[in-house]
C-alpha positions as YAML, in Angstrom:
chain: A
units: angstrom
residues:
- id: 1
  name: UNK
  ca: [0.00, 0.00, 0.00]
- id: 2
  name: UNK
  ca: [1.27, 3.55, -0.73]
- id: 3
  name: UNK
  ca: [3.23, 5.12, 2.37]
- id: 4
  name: UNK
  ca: [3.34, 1.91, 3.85]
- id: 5
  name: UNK
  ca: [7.01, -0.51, 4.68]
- id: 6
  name: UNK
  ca: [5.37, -3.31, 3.17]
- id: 7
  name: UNK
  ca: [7.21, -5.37, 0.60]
- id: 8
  name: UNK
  ca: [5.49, -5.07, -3.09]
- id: 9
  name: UNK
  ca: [4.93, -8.82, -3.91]
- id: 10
  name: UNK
  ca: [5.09, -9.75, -7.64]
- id: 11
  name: UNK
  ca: [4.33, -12.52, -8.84]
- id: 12
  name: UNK
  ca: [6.12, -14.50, -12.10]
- id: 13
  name: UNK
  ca: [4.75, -16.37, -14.60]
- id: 14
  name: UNK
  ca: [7.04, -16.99, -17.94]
- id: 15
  name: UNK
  ca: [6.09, -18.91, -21.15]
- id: 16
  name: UNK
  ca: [2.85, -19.99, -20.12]
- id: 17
  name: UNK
  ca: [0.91, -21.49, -23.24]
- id: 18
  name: UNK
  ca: [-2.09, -22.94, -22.99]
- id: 19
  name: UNK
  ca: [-2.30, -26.60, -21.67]
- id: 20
  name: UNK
  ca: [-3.84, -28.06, -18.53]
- id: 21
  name: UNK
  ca: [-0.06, -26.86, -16.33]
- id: 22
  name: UNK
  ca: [-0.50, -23.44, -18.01]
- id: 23
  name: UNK
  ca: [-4.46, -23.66, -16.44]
- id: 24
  name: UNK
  ca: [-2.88, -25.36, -13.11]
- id: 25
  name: UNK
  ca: [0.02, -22.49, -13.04]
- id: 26
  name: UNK
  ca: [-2.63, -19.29, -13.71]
- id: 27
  name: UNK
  ca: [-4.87, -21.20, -11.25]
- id: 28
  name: UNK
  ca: [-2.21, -21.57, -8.26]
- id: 29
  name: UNK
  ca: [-1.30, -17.96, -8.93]
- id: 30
  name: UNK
  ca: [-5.01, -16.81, -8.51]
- id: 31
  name: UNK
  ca: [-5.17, -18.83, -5.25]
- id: 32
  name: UNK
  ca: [-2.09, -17.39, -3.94]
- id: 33
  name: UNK
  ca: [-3.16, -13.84, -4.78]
- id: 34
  name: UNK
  ca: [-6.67, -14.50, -3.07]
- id: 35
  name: UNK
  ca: [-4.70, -15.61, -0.26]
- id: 36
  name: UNK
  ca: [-3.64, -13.74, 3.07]
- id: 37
  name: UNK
  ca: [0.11, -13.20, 1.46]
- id: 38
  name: UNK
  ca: [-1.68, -11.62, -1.69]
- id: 39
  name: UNK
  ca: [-0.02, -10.09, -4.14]
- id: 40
  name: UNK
  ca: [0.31, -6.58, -5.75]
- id: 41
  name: UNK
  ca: [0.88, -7.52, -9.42]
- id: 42
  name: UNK
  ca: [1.84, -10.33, -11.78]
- id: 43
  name: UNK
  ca: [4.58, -9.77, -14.67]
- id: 44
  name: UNK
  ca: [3.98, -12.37, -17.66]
- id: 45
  name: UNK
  ca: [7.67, -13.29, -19.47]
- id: 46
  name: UNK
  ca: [7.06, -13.80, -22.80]
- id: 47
  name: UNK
  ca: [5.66, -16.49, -24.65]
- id: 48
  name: UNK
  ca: [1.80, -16.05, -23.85]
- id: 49
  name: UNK
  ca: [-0.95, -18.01, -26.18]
- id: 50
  name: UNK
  ca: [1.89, -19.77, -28.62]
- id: 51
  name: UNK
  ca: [-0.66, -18.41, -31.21]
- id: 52
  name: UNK
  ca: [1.90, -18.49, -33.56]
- id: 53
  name: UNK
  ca: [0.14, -16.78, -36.28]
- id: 54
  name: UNK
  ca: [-3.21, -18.23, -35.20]
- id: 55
  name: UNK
  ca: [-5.23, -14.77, -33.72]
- id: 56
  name: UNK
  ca: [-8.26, -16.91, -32.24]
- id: 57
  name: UNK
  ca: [-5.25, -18.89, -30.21]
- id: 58
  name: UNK
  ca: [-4.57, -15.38, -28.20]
- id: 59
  name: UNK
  ca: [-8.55, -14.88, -27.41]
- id: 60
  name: UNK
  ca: [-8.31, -18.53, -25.91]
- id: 61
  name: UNK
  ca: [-5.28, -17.47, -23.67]
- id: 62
  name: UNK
  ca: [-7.50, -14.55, -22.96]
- id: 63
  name: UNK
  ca: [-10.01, -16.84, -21.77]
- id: 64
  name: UNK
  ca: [-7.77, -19.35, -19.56]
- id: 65
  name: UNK
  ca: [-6.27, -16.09, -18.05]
- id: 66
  name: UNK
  ca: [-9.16, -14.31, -17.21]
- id: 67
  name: UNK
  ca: [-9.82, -15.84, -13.50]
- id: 68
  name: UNK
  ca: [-6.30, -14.72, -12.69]
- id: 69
  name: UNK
  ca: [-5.76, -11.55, -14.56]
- id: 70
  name: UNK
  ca: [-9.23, -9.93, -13.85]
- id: 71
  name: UNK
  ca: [-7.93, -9.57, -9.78]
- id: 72
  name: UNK
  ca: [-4.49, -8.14, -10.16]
- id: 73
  name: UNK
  ca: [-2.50, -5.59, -12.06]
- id: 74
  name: UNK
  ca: [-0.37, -7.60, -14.97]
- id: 75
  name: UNK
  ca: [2.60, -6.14, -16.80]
- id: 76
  name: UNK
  ca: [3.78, -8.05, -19.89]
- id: 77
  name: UNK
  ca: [7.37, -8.99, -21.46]
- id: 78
  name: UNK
  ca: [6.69, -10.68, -24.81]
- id: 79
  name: UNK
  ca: [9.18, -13.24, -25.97]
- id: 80
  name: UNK
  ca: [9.54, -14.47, -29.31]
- id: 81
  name: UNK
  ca: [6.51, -15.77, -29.82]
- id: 82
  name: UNK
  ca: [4.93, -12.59, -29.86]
- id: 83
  name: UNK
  ca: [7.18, -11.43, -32.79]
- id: 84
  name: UNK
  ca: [7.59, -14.64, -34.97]
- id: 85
  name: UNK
  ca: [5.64, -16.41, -37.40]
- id: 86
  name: UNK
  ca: [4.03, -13.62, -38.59]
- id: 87
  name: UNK
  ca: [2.88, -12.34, -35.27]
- id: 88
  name: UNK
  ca: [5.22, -9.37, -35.27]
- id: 89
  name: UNK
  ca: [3.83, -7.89, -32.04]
- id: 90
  name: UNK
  ca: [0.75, -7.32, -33.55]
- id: 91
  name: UNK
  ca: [-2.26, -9.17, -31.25]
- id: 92
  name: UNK
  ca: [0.19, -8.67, -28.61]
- id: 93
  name: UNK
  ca: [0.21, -4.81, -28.94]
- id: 94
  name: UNK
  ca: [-3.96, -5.08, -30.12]
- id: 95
  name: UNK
  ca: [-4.54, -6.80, -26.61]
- id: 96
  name: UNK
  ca: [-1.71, -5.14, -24.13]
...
């Protein structure tokens, strides 16, 4: 909290995709934010949906992120999947 000593907590979540760990991973984030020892925000490392050039893949990562991502503040890092395959930061930039 502002003018407070507490620590910022930030949570860390890097090349998630979108399989059941990726749903387990968001999910155990969520709890842990709900949690006493919440946190303040979540950074996201890169490699997101793996949509690879596919634009409905990045509304599905949309979807499977939503529980955890509607609760805290999220920055985002994109990683190479966000730039290859014809991506070129463009649904990353349309959705960030």
């Amino acid at each position: 909290a502002a003018g407070s000593d507490a620590a910022t907590r930030i949570g860390v979540i890097g090349d998630v995709g979108q399989t059941n760990v990726s749903l387990q991973t968001l999910d155990r984030v969520r709890d842990h934010l709900l949690s006493p020892a919440s946190l303040d925000q979540v950074l996201l490392l890169g490699d997101l949906s793996y949509a690879d050039g596919f634009g409905p893949r990045w509304d599905s990562f949309g979807r499977l992120s939503e529980a955890l991502l509607s609760h805290v503040p999220a920055a985002v890092v994109g990683g190479n999947h966000e730039f290859a395959q014809g991506e070129a930061w463009v649904p990353l930039r349309a959705r960030w």
